[in-house]
Tab-separated table of C-alpha atoms and ligand atoms in Angstrom:
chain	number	residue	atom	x	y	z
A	1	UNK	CA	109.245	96.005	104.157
A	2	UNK	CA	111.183	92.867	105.250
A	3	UNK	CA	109.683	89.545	106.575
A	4	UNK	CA	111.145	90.285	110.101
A	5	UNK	CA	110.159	93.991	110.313
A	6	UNK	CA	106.467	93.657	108.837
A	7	UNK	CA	105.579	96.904	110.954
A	8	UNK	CA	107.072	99.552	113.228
A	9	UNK	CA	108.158	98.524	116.537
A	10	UNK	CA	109.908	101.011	118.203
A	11	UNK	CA	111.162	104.680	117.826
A	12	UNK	CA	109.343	108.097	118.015
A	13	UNK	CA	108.267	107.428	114.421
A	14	UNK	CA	108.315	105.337	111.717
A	15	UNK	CA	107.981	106.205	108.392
A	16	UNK	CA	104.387	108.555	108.918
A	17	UNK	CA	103.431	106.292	111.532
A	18	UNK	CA	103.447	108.175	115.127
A	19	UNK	CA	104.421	105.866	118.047
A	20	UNK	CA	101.354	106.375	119.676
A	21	UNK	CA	99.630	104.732	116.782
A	22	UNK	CA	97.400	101.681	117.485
A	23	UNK	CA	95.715	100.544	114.423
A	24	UNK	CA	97.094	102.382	111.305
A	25	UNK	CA	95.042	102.157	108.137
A	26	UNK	CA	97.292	103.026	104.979
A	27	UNK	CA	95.562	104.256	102.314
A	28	UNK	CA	97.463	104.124	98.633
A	29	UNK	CA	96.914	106.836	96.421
A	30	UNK	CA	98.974	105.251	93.796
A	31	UNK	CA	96.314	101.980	93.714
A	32	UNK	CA	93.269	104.873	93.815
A	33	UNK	CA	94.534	106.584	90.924
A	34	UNK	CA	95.416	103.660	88.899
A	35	UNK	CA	91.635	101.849	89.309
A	36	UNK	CA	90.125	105.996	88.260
A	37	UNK	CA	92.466	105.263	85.165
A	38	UNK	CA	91.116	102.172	84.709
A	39	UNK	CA	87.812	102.729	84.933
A	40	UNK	CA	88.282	105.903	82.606
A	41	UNK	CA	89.479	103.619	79.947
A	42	UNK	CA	86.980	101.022	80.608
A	43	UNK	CA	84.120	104.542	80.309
A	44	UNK	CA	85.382	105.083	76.715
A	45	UNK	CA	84.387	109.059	75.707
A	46	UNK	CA	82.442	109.113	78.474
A	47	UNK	CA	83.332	111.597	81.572
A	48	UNK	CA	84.789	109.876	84.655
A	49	UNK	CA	83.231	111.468	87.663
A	50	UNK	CA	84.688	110.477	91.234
A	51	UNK	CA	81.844	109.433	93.566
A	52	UNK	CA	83.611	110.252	97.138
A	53	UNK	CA	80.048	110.827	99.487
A	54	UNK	CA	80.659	109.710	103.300
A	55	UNK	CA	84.028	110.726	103.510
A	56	UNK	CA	85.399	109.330	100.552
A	57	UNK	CA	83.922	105.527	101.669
A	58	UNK	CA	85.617	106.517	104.876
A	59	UNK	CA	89.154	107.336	103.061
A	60	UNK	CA	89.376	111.226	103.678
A	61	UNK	CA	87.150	113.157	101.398
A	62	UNK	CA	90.292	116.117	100.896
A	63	UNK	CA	93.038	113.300	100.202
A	64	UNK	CA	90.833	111.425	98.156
A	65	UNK	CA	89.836	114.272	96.094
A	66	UNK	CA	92.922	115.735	95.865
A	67	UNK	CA	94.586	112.609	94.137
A	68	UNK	CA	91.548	112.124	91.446
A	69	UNK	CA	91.964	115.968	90.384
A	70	UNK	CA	95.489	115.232	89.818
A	71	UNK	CA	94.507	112.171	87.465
A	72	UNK	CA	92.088	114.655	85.915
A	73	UNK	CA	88.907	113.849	87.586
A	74	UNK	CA	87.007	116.778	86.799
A	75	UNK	CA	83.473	116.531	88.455
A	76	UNK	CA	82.738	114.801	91.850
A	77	UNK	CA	79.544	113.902	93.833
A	78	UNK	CA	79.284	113.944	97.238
A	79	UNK	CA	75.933	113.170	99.651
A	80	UNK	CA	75.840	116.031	101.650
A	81	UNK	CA	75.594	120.052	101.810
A	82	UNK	CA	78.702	119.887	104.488
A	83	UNK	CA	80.509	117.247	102.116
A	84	UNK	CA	79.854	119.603	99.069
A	85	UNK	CA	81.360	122.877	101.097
A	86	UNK	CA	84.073	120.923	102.826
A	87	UNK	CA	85.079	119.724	99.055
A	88	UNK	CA	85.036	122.693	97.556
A	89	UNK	CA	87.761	124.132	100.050
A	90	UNK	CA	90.129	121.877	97.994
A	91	UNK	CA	88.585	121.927	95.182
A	92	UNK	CA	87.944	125.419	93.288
A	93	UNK	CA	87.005	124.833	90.333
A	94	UNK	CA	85.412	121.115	90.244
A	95	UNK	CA	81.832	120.385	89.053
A	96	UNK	CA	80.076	119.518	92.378
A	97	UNK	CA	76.816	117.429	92.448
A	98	UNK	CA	75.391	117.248	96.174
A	99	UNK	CA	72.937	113.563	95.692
A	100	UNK	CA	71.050	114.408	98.720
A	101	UNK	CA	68.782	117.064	95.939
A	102	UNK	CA	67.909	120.646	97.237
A	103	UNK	CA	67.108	120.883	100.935
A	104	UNK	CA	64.195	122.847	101.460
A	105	UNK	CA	65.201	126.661	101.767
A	106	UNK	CA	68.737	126.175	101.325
A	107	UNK	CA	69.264	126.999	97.371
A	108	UNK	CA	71.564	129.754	98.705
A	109	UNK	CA	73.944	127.550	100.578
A	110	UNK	CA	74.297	125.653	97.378
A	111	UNK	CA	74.495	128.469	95.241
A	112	UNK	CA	77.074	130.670	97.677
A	113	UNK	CA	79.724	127.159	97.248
A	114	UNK	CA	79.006	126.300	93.286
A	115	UNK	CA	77.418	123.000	94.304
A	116	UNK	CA	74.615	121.656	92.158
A	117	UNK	CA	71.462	119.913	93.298
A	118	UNK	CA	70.864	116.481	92.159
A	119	UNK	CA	67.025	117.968	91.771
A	120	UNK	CA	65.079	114.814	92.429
A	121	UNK	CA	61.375	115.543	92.773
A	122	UNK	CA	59.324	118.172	91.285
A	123	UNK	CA	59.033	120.337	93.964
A	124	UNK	CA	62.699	120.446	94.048
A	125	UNK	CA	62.832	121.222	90.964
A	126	UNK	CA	60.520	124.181	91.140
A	127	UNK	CA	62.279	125.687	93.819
A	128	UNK	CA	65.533	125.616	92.666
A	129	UNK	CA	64.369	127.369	88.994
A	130	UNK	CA	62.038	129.833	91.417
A	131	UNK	CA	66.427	130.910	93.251
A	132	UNK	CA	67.950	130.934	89.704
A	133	UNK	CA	64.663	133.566	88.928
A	134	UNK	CA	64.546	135.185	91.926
A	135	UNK	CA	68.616	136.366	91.880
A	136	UNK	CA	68.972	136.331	88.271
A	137	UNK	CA	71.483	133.304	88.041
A	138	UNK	CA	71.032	130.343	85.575
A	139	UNK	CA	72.720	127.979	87.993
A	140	UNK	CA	73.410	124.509	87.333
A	141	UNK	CA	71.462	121.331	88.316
A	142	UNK	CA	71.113	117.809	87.862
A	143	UNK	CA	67.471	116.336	87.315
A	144	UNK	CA	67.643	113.073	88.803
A	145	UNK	CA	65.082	110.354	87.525
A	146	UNK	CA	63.454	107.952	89.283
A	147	UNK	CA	63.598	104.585	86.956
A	148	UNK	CA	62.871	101.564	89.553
A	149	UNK	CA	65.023	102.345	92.105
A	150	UNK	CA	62.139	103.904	93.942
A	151	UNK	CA	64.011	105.899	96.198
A	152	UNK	CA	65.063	109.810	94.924
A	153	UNK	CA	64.531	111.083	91.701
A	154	UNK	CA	61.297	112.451	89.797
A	155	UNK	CA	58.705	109.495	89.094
A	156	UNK	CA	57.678	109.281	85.192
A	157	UNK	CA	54.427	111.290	85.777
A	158	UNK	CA	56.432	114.358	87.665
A	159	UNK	CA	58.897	114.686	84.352
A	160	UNK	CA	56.021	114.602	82.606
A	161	UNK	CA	54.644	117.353	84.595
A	162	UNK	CA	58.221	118.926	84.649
A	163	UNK	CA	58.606	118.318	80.651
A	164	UNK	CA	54.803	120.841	80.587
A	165	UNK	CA	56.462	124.067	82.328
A	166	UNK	CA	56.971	126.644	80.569
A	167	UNK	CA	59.928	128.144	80.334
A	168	UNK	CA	61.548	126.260	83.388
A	169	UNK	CA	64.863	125.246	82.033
A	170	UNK	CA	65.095	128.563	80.897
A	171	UNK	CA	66.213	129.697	84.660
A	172	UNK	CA	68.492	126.849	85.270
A	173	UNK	CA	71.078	125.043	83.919
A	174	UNK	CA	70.393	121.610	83.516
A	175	UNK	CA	73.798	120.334	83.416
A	176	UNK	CA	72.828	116.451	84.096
A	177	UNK	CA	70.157	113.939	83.484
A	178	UNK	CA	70.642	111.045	86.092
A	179	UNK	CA	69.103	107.980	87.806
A	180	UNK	CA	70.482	105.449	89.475
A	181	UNK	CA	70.960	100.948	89.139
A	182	UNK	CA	69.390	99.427	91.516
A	183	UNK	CA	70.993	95.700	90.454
A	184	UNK	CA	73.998	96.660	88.730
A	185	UNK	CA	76.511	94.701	90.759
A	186	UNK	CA	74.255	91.606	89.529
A	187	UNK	CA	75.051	92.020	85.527
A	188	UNK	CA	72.257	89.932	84.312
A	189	UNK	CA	69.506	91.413	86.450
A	190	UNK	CA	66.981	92.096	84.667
A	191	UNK	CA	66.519	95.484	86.059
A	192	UNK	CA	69.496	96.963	84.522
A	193	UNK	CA	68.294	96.758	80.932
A	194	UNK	CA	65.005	97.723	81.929
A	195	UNK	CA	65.790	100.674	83.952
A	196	UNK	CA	68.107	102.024	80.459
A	197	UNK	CA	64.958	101.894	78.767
A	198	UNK	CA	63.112	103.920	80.989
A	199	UNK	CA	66.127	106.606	81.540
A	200	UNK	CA	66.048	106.781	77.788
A	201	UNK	CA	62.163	107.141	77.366
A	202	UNK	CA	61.961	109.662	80.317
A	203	UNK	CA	65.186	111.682	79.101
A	204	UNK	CA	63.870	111.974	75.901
A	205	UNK	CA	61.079	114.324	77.729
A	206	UNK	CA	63.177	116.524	78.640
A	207	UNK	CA	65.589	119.113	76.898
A	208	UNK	CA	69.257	117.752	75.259
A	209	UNK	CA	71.580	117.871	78.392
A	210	UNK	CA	74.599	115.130	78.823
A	211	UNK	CA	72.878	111.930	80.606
A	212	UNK	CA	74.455	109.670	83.563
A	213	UNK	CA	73.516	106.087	84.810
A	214	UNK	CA	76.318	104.024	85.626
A	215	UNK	CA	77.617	103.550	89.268
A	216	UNK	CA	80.957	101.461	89.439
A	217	UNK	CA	78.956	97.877	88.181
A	218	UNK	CA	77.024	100.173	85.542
A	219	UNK	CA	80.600	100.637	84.473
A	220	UNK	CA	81.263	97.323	83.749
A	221	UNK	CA	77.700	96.815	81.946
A	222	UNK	CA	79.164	97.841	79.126
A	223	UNK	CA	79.129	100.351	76.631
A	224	UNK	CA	75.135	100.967	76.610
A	225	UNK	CA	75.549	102.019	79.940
A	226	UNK	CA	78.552	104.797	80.245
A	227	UNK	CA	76.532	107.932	78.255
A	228	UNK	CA	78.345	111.123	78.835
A	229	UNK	CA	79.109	110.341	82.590
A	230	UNK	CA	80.057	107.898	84.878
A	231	UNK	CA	79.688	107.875	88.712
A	232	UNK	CA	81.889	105.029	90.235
A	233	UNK	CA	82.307	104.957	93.857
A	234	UNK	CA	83.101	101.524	95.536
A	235	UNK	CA	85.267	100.556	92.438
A	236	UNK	CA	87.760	103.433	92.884
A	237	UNK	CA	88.584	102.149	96.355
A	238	UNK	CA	89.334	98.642	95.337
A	239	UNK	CA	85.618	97.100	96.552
A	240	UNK	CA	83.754	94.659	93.984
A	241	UNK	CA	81.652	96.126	91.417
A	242	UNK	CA	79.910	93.144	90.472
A	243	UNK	CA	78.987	89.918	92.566
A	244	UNK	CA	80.420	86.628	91.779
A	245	UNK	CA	83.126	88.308	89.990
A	246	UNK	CA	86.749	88.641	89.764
A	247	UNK	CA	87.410	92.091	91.301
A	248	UNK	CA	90.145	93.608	88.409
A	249	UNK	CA	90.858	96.990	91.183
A	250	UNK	CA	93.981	97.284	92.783
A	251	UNK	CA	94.004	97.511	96.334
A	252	UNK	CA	93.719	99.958	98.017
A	253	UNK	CA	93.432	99.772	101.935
A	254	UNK	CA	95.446	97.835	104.725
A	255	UNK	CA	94.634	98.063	108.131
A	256	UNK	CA	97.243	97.050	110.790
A	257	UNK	CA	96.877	96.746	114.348
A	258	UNK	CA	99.262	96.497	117.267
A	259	UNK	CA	100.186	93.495	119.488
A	260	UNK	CA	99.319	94.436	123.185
A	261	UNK	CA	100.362	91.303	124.912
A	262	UNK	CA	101.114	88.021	123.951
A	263	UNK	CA	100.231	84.888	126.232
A	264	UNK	CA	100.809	81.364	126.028
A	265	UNK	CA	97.517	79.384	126.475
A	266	UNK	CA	96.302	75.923	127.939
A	267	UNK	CA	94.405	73.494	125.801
A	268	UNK	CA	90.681	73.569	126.180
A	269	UNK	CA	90.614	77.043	128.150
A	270	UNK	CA	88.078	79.701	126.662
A	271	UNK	CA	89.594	83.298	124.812
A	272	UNK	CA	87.158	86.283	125.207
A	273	UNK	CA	83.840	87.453	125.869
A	274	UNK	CA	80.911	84.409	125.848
A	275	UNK	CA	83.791	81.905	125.686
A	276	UNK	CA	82.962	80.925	122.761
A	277	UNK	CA	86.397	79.537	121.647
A	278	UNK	CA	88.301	77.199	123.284
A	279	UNK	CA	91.935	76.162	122.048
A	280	UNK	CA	92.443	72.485	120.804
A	281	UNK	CA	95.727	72.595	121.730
A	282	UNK	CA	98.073	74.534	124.127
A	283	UNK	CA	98.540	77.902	122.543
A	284	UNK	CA	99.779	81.824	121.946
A	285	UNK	CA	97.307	84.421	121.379
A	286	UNK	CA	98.120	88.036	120.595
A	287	UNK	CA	95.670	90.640	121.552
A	288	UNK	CA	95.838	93.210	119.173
A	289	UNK	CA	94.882	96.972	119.472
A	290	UNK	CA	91.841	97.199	117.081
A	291	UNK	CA	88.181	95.962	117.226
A	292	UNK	CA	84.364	96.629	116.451
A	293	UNK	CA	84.919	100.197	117.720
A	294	UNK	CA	88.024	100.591	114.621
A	295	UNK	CA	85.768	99.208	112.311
A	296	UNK	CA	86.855	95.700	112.453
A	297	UNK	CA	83.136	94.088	112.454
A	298	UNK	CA	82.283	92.288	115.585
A	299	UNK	CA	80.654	89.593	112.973
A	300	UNK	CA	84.087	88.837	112.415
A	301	UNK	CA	84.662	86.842	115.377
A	302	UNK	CA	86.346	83.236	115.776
A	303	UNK	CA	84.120	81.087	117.218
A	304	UNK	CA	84.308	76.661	117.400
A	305	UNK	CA	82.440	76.039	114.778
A	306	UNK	CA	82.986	79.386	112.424
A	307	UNK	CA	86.479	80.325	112.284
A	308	UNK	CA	87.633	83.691	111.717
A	309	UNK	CA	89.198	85.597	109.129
A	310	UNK	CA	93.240	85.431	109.056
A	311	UNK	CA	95.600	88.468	109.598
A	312	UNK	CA	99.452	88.130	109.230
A	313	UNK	CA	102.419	88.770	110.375
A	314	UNK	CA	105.112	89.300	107.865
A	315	UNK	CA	103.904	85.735	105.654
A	316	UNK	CA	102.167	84.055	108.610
A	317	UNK	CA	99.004	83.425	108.920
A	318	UNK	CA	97.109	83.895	111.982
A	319	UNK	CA	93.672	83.385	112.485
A	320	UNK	CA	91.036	85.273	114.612
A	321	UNK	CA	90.344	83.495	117.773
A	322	UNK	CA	87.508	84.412	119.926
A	323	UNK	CA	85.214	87.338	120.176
A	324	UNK	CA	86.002	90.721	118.330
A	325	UNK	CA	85.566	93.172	121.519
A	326	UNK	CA	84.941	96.671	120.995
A	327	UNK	CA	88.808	97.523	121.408
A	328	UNK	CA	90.577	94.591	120.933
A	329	UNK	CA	90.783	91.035	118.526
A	330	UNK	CA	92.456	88.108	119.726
A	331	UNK	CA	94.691	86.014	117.026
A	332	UNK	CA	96.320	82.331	117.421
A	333	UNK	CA	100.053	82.947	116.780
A	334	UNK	CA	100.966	79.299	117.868
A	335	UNK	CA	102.640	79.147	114.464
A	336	UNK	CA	104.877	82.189	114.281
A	337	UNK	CA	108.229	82.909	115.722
A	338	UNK	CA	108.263	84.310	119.273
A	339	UNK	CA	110.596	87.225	117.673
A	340	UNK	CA	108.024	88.164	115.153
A	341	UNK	CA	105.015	87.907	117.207
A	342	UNK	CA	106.083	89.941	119.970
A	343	UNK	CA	104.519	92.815	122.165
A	344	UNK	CA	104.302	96.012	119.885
A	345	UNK	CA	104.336	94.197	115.894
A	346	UNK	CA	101.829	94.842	113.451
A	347	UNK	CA	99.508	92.642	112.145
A	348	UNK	CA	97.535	92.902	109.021
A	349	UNK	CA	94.010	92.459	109.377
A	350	UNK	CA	92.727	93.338	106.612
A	351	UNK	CA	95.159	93.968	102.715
A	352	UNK	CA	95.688	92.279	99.823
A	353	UNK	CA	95.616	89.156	101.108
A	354	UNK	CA	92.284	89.421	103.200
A	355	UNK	CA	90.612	91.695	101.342
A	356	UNK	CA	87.324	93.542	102.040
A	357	UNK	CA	85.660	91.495	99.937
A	358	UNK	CA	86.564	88.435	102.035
A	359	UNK	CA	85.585	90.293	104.862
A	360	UNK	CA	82.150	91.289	104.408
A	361	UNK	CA	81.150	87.965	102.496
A	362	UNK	CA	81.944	85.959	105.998
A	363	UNK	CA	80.216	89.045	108.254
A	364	UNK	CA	77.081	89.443	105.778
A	365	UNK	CA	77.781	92.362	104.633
A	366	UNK	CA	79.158	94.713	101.941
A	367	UNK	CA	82.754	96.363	101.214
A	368	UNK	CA	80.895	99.755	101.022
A	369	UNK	CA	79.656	99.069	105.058
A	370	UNK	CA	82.920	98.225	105.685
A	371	UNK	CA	84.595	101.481	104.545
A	372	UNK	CA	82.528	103.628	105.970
A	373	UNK	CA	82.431	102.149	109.479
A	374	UNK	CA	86.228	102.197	110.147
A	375	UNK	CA	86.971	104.110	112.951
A	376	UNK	CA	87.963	107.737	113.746
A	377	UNK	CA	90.318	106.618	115.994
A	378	UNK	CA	92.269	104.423	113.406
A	379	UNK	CA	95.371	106.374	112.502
A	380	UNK	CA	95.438	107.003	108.621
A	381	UNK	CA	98.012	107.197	106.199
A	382	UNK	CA	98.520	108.078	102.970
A	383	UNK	CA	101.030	106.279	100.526
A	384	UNK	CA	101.764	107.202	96.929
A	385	UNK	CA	100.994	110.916	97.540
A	386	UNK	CA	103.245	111.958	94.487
A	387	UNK	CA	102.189	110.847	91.077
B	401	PLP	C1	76.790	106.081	95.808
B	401	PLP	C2	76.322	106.388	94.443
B	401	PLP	C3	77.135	106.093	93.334
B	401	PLP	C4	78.414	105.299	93.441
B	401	PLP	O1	78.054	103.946	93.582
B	401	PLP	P1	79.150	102.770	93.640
B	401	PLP	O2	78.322	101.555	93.651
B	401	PLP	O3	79.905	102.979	94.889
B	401	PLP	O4	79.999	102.902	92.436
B	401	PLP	C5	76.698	106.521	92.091
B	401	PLP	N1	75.529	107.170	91.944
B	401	PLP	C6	74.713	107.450	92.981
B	401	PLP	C7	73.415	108.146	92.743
B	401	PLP	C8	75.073	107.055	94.267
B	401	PLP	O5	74.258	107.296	95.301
């Protein structure tokens, strides 16, 4: 796209972009499937799983899915029951691990859409072995353990428990040994090295199956961390593994929104809700077509003393001015031709050039927040669909 056309401005369509569109997020596929590459090289022998709970981090869980397969992801793990049944529309023949564990009563549902357990407690344990005995199936299962995290998995004095039963794992599969960082985006945390330890002195308890730690920063631990599997999530989408580091993804999300109205502005008068901007010089704000309720955090806002991220248009900056409302963000286009900044362009609030880390480091929060909060009504599309 051209410097003076940074967006669609008029027409039924353009490109995949219906006219009605008021905030478009474009997704790459090409970027996802180059940082699953990447992080498959950087797993050596180990498996690269495709973490894609929540919707894919808010992408599309089918899309999403669809365009790891075709790299050769081969297992995926989702939250949810609905996520795991939903997948497995698309995808037939994937491994499916559900982290939620076994809801209580529902090792049917699990077993009627091939979707394994992430077993994380005892009792979940139990009862999954107790289907697999009762219908005569040797289904598969993760055993998730608990090494500091101290959230799911089995504790060390349940797989010590679970290590005692008789012939258990002789009426399930146990296709996984798991647990999960808890500090792995900080790389010298302490935890992380301690927590191996534990995984490898609580494993040890239990029968030879392929073992799992790292998330997308466990990736980047290193070697010591990748065992037969690895589950990144955030990394695949282009969010930052590890704090206080250079972010090596690609890209992956840009999220446009439309210019409402454009209005010239006296110095000193207030923009938005609170008034808690005022201009410093005569100027032109555009209103654009996207706010909290899109996803675009109302932390975000422009305010005297803390000024606001920067969208462009085309190669112009333009900074947030003003409250984010629920539907709508103001931005100072003072600086930008009138014929560029005009009723119906696109502006870039979020790309390559403010990213989602940027984002969430001004608004307190975290890339993975971020994702999953952008809203329904935010037109999606997908870009790099072929391979
Ligand atoms: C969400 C999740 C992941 C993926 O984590 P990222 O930090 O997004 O890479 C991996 N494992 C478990 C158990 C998770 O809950």
């Amino acid at each position: 796209m051209s410097r003076t056309a940074p967006g669609p401005v008029a027409g039924i369509r353009f490109g995949a972009i219906p006219a009605d569109a008021r905030a478009v997020l474009s997704i790459n596929l090409a970027a996802l499937r180059s940082n699953w590459r990447e992080l498959n090289k950087a797993s050596g022998t180990a498996e690269c799983a495709g973490v894609i709970k929540a919707d894919a981090y808010g992408l599309g869980l089918e899309e999403i899915a669809r365009a790891l397969h075709d790299e050769g992801c081969a297992t995926f793990f989702v939250a949810t029951l609905a996520e795991g049944r939903l997948l497995r529309n698309v995808e037939p023949a994937a491994a499916i691990y559900i982290l939620d564990g076994l809801l209580p009563g529902a090792a049917a549902y699990y077993a009627g859409f091939d979707l394994r357990p992430c077993l994380g407690s005892l009792a979940e344990v139990r009862e999954w072995a107790a289907y697999c005995d009762a219908t005569g199936r040797r289904l598969g299962a993760a055993v998730h353990i608990d090494t500091g995290i101290n959230r799911l998995g089995l504790p060390p004095g349940e797989v010590e428990a679970l290590a005692a039963e008789q012939d258990i794992f002789d009426k399930f599969s146990l296709a996984l040994v798991m647990s999960h960082l808890a500090c792995a985006d900080e790389p010298t945390h302490p935890m992380n090295a301690q927590q191996k330890e534990r995984f490898d002195e609580q494993r040890a308890k239990l029968p030879p199956a392929p073992a799992s730690l790292a998330n997308s920063g466990g990736v980047f631990l290193g070697s010591d961390y990748h065992y037969d599997l690895v589950r990144p999530g955030i990394a695949l989408y282009g969010g930052r593994a590890l704090q206080d580091a250079a972010n090596p993804m690609q890209w992956v999300v840009r999220l446009q929104a439309r210019i409402l109205q454009v209005r010239e502005i006296a110095k000193g008068e207030p923009i938005g809700y609170g008034a808690t901007f005022r201009t410093e010089r005569s100027a032109v704000v555009a209103t654009l077509a996207c706010g909290y309720a899109d996803g675009f955090l109302r932390a975000l806002s422009g305010t005297v003393v803390r000024p606001g991220p920067v969208g462009f248009i085309g190669d112009y900056p333009v900074p947030v001015v003003g409250r984010v409302s629920m539907d709508l963000i103001t931005v100072d286009v003072s600086d930008v031709p009138p014929e560029l900044a005009r009723r119906g362009a696109w502006v870039e609030v979020m790309g390559a050039r403010t990213t989602i880390d940027d984002l969430t480091d001004r608004a307190g929060t975290i890339g993975y927040e971020l994702l999953t909060r952008l809203g329904r009504r935010v037109h999606r599309v997908y870009l790099g669909r072929e391979a």
